[in-house]
Coordinates of C-alpha atoms and ligand atoms in Angstrom, one line a residue:
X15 CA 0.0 0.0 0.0
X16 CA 0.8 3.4 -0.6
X17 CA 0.4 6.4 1.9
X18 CA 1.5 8.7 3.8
X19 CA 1.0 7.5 7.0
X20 CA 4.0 4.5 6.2
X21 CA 6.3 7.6 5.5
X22 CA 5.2 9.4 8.0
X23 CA 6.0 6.5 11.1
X24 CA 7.8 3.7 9.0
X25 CA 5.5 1.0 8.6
X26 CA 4.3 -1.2 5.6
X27 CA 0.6 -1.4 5.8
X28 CA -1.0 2.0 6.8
X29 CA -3.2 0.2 9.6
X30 CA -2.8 1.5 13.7
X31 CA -4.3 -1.3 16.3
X32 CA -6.4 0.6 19.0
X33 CA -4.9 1.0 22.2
X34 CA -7.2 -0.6 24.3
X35 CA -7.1 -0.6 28.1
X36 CA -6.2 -4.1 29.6
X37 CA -6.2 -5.5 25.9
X38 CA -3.5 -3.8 24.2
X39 CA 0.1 -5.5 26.0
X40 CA 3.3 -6.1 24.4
X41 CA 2.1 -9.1 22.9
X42 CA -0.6 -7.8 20.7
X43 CA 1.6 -4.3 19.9
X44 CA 4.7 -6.7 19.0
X45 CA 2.4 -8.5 16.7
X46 CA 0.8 -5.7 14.8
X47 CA 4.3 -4.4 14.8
X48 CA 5.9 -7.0 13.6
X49 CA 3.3 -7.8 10.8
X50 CA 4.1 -4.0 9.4
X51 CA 1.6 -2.4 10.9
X52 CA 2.0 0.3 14.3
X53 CA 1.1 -1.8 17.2
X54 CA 0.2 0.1 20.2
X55 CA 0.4 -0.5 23.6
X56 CA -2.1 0.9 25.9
X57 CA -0.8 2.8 29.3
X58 CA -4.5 3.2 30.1
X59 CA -4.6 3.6 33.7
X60 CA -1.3 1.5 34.2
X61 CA 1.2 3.0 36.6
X62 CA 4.3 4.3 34.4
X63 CA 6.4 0.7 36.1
X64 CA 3.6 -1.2 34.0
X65 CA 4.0 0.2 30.8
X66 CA 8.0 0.8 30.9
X67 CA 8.0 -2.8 31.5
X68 CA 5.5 -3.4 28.2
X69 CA 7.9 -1.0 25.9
X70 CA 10.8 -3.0 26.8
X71 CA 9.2 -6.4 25.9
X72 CA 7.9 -4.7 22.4
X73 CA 11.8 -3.6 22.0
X74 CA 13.0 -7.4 22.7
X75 CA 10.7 -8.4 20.0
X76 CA 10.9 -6.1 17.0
X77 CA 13.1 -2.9 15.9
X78 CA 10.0 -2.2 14.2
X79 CA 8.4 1.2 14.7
X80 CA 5.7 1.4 17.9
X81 CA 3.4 3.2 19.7
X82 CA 1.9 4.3 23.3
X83 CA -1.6 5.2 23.7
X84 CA -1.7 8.2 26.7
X85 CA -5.1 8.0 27.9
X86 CA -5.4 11.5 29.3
X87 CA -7.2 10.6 32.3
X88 CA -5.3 8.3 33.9
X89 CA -4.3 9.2 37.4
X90 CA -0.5 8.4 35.8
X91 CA -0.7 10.7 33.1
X92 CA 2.4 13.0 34.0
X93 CA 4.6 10.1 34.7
X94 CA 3.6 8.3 31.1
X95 CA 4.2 11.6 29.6
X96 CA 7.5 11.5 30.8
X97 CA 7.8 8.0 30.6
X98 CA 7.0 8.2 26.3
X99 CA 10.7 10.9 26.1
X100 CA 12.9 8.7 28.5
X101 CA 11.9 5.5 26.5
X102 CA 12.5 7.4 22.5
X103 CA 9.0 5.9 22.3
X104 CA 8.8 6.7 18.3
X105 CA 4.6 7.2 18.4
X106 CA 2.4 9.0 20.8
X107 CA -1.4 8.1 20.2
X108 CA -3.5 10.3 23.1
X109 CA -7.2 9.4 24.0
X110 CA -9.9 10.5 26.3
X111 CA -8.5 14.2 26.2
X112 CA -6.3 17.1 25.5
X113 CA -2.6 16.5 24.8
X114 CA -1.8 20.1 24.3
X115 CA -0.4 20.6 27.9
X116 CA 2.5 17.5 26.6
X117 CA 2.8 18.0 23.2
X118 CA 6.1 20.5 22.7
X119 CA 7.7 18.2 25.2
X120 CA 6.8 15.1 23.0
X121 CA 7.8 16.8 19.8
X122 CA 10.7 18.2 21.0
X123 CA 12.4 14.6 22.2
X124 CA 11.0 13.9 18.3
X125 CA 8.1 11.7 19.3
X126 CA 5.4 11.9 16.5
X127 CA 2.2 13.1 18.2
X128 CA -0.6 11.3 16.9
X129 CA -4.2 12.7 19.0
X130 CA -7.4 10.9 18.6
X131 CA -10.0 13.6 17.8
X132 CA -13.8 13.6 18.3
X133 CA -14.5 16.7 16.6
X134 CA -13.0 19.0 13.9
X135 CA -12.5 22.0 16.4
X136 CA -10.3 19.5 18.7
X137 CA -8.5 18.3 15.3
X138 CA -7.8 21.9 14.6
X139 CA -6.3 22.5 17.8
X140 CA -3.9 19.6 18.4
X141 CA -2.8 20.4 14.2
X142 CA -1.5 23.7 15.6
X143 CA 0.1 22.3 18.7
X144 CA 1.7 20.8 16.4
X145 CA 0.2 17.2 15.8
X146 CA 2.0 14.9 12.7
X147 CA -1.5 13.3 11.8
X148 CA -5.2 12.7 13.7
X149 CA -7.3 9.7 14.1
X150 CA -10.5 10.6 13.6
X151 CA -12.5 8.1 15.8
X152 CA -16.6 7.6 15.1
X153 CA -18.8 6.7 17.8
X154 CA -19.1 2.7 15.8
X155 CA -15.9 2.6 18.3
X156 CA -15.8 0.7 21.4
X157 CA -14.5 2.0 25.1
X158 CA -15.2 6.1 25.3
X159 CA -16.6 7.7 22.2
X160 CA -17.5 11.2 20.8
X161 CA -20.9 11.5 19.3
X162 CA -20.3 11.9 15.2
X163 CA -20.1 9.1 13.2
X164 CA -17.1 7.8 11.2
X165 CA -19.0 8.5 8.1
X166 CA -19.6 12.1 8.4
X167 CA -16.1 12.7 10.9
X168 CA -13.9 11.6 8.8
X169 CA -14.6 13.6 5.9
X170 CA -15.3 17.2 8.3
X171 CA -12.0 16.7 9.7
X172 CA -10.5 15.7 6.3
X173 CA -11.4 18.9 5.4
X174 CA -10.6 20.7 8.7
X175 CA -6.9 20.1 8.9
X176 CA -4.0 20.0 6.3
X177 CA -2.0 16.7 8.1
X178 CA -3.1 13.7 7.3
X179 CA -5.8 12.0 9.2
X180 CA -6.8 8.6 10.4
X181 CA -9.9 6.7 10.4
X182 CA -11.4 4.8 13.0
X183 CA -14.7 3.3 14.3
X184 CA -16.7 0.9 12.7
X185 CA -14.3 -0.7 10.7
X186 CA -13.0 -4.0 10.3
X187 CA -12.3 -5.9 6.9
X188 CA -10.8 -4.8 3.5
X189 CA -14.5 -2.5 2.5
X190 CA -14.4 -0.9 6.1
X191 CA -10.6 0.8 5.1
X192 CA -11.5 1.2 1.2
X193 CA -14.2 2.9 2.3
X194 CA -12.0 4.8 5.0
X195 CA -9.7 5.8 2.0
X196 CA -12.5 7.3 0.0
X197 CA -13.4 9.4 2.6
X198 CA -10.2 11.1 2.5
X199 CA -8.3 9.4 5.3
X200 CA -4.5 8.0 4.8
X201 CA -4.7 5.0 7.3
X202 CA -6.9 3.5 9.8
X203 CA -7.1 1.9 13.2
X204 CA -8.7 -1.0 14.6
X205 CA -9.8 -2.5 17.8
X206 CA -12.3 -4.6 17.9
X207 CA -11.0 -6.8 14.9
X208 CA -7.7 -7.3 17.1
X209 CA -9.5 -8.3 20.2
X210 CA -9.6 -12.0 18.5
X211 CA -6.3 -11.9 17.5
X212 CA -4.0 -15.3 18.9
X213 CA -1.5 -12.7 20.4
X214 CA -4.2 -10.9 22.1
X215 CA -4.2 -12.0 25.6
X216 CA -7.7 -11.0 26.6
X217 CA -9.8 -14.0 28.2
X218 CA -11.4 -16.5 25.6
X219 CA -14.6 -15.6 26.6
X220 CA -14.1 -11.9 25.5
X221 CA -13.1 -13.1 22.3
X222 CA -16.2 -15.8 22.1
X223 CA -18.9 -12.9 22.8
X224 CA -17.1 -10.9 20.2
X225 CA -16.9 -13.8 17.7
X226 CA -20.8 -14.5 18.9
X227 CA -22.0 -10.7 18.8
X228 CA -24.6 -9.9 16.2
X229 CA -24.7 -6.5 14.6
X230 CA -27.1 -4.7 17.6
X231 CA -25.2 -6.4 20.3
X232 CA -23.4 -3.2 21.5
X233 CA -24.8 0.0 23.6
X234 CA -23.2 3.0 25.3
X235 CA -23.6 3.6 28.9
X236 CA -22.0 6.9 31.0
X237 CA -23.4 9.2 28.6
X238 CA -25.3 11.1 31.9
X239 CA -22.0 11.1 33.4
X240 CA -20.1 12.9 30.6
X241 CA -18.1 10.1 29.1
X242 CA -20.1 7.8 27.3
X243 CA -18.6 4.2 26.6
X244 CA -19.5 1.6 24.2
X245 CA -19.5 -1.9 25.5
X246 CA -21.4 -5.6 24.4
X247 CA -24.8 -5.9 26.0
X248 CA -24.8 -8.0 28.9
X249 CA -26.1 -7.7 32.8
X250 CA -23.3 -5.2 33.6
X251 CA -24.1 -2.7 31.1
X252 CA -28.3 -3.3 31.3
X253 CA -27.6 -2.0 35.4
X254 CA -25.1 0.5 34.8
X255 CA -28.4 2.3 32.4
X256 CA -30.7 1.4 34.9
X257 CA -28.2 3.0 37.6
X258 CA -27.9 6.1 35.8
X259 CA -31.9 6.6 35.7
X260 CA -31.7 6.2 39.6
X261 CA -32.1 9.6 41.0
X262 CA -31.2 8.2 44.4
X263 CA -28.3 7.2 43.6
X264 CA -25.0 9.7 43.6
X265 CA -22.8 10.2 40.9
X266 CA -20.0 8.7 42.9
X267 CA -22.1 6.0 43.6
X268 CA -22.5 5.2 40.1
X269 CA -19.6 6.0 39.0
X270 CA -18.4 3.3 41.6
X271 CA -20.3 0.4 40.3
X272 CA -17.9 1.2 36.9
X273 CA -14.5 0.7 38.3
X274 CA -12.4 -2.4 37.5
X275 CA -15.4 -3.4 35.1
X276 CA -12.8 -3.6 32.5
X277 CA -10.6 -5.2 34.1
X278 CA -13.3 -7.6 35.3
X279 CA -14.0 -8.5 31.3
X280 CA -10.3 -8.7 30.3
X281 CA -8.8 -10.6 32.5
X282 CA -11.3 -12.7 34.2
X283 CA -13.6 -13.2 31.4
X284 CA -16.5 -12.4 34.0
X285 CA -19.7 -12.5 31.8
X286 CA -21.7 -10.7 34.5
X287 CA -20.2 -8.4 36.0
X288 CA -17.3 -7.0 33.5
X289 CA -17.2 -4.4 30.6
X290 CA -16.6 -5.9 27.4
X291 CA -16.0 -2.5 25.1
X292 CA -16.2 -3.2 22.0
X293 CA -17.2 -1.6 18.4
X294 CA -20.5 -1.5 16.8
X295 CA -18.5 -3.8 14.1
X296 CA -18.1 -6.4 16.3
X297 CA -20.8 -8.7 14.3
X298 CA -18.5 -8.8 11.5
X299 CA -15.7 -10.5 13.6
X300 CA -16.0 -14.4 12.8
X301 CA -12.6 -15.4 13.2
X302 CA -9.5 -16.4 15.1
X303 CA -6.3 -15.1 13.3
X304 CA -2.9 -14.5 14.2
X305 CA -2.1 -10.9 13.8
X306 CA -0.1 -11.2 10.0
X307 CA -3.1 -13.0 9.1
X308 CA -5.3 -10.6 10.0
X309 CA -2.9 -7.6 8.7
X310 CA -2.2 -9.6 5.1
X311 CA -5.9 -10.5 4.5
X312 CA -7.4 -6.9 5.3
X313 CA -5.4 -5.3 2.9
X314 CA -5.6 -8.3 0.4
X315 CA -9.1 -7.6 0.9
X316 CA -8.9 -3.6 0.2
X317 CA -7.1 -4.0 -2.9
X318 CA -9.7 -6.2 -4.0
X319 CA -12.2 -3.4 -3.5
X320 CA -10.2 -0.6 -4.6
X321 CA -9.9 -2.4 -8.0
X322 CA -13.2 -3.1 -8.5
X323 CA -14.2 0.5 -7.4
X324 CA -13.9 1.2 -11.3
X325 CA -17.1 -0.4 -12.1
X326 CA -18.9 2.5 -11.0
X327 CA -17.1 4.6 -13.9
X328 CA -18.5 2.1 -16.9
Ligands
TUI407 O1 -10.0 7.0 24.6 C1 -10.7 6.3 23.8 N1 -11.3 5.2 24.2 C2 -11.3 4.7 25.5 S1 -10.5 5.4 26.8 C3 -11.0 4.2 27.8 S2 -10.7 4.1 29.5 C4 -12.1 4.9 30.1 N2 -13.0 4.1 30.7 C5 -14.1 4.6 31.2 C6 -14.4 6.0 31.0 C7 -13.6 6.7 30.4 C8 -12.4 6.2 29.9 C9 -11.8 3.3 27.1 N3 -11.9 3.6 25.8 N4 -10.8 6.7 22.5 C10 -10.3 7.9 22.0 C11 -11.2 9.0 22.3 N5 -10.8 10.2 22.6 N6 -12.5 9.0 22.3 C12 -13.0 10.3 22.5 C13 -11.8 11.0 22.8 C14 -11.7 12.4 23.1 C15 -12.7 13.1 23.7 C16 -12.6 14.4 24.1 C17 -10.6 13.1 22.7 C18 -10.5 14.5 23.0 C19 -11.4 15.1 23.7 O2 -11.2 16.4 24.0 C20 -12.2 17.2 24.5 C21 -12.2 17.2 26.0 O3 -13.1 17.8 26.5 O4 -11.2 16.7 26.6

């Protein structure tokens, strides 16, 4: 493939794998990595001891070109910021937030800043901060979303900033980043596609209710509490709503019944009681594969498309 986005960070195939929290570990950013695309590994809410650690088991794996994921409202933000220069961590990816506050530090140790952006005002902002590119991320995405789709984001912000700009949300097979390419973007990034991935550590029965999800299986909770968050149906979620509509319950109180959901789904596969975030696309997933698999069939899969795009011409 041809784009920008392989110049711009060094990689083959111009596809980013989400940083997800509790999901994305050494193992599944090695893969990617290794399979030319930019694995990511996801600092989430990890204290900086956690992720040094996962950035020095990506290093013993591939020379490859990486990335972090700086969740913005992690408790260990300033320590992962710092974390990012004294590693030469070659790609910042920042979620759930602002960078602005980090970014001439980043750029200055010659990090390439890479901000996912809800909205074209926040894309404009982080492009004169200083940002090399944007992910625009649509509300198809698992974990904490924005509100506009990827079908009418990506083509705003396309036409918002003059770097080059990312797509993600909602996609996951060869028509998903053709499509993301005729919208304007350079590259892409997916999640929920990875979570099956053989190198993805996550519980097996994560990966089964992905694998099992049908296409309305997904719903957003938190959106009362200002962060609204995209997870698989499932008792958790159905009480988090109903906790939300309880007016006698307080904020903290709700927000309470949240923590360690995630790591409830991810690690201990807890069908009841955890968060399984995952993307609107999730019905789509049907198979197991290890992460070149994956990597060589989506774009095997997007040239297809691309070629046969011409039939709309005769
Ligand atoms: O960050 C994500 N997805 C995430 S973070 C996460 S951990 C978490 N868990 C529960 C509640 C909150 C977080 C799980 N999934 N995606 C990138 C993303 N960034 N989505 C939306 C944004 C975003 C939102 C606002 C980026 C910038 C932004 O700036 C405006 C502001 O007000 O900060």
């Amino acid at each position: 493939m041809k784009s920008v986005i392989c110049d711009l960070v060094g990689i083959e195939y111009p596809i980013f794998q989400g940083g997800m929290a509790w999901v994305s570990d050494a193992s599944l950013a090695g893969a990617v990595s290794k399979a030319g695309g930019l694995g990511i590994i996801a600092a989430a809410n990890a204290p900086a001891d956690y992720v040094r650690e996962q950035i020095h088991l990506v290093k013993s794996q591939t020379d490859k070109p990486f990335g972090v994921n700086v969740m913005l409202m992690s408790p260990y933000c300033e320590d992962i910021a710092k974390l990012v220069i004294e590693e030469h961590v070659p790609v910042v990816v920042t979620g759930a937030g602002l960078p602005t506050k980090y970014m001439k530090d980043w750029i200055e140790a010659g990090i390439k800043v890479i901000p996912v952006v809800p909205s074209c005002n926040i894309a404009k902002l982080v492009e004169r901060a200083g940002a090399s590119a944007v992910i625009a991320e649509g509300c198809e995405s698992g974990g904490h979303i924005g509100e506009s789709t990827t079908m009418s984001l990506v083509p705003q912000v396309c036409d918002a900033v003059n770097i080059p700009v990312i797509a993600a949300g909602g996609i996951a097979d060869g028509r998903g980043i053709a499509a993301a390419f005729m919208l304007g973007a350079k590259g892409v990034q997916l999640g929920t596609r990875f979570l099956v991935a053989k190198e993805c550590t996550i519980h097996q029965n994560f990966k089964n209710k992905v694998l099992k999800a049908k296409d309305t299986d997904t719903m957003t909770t938190g959106e009362s509490l200002g962060h609204a968050v995209r997870a698989l149906k499932n008792p958790f979620t159905r009480q988090f709503l109903a906790n939300e509509n309880n007016e006698n319950m307080s904020i903290e109180e709700k927000e309470a019944f949240g923590a360690g959901a995630l790591r409830r789904a991810a690690v201990d596969g807890d069908e009841k009681n955890g968060c399984f975030m995952a993307g609107q696309i999730s019905g789509l997933v049907k198979k197991e594969q290890t992460c070149e698999e994956m990597i060589k069939e989506l774009f095997a899969e997007t040239e297809k498309v691309l070629e046969g795009a011409k039939q709309w011409l005769k």
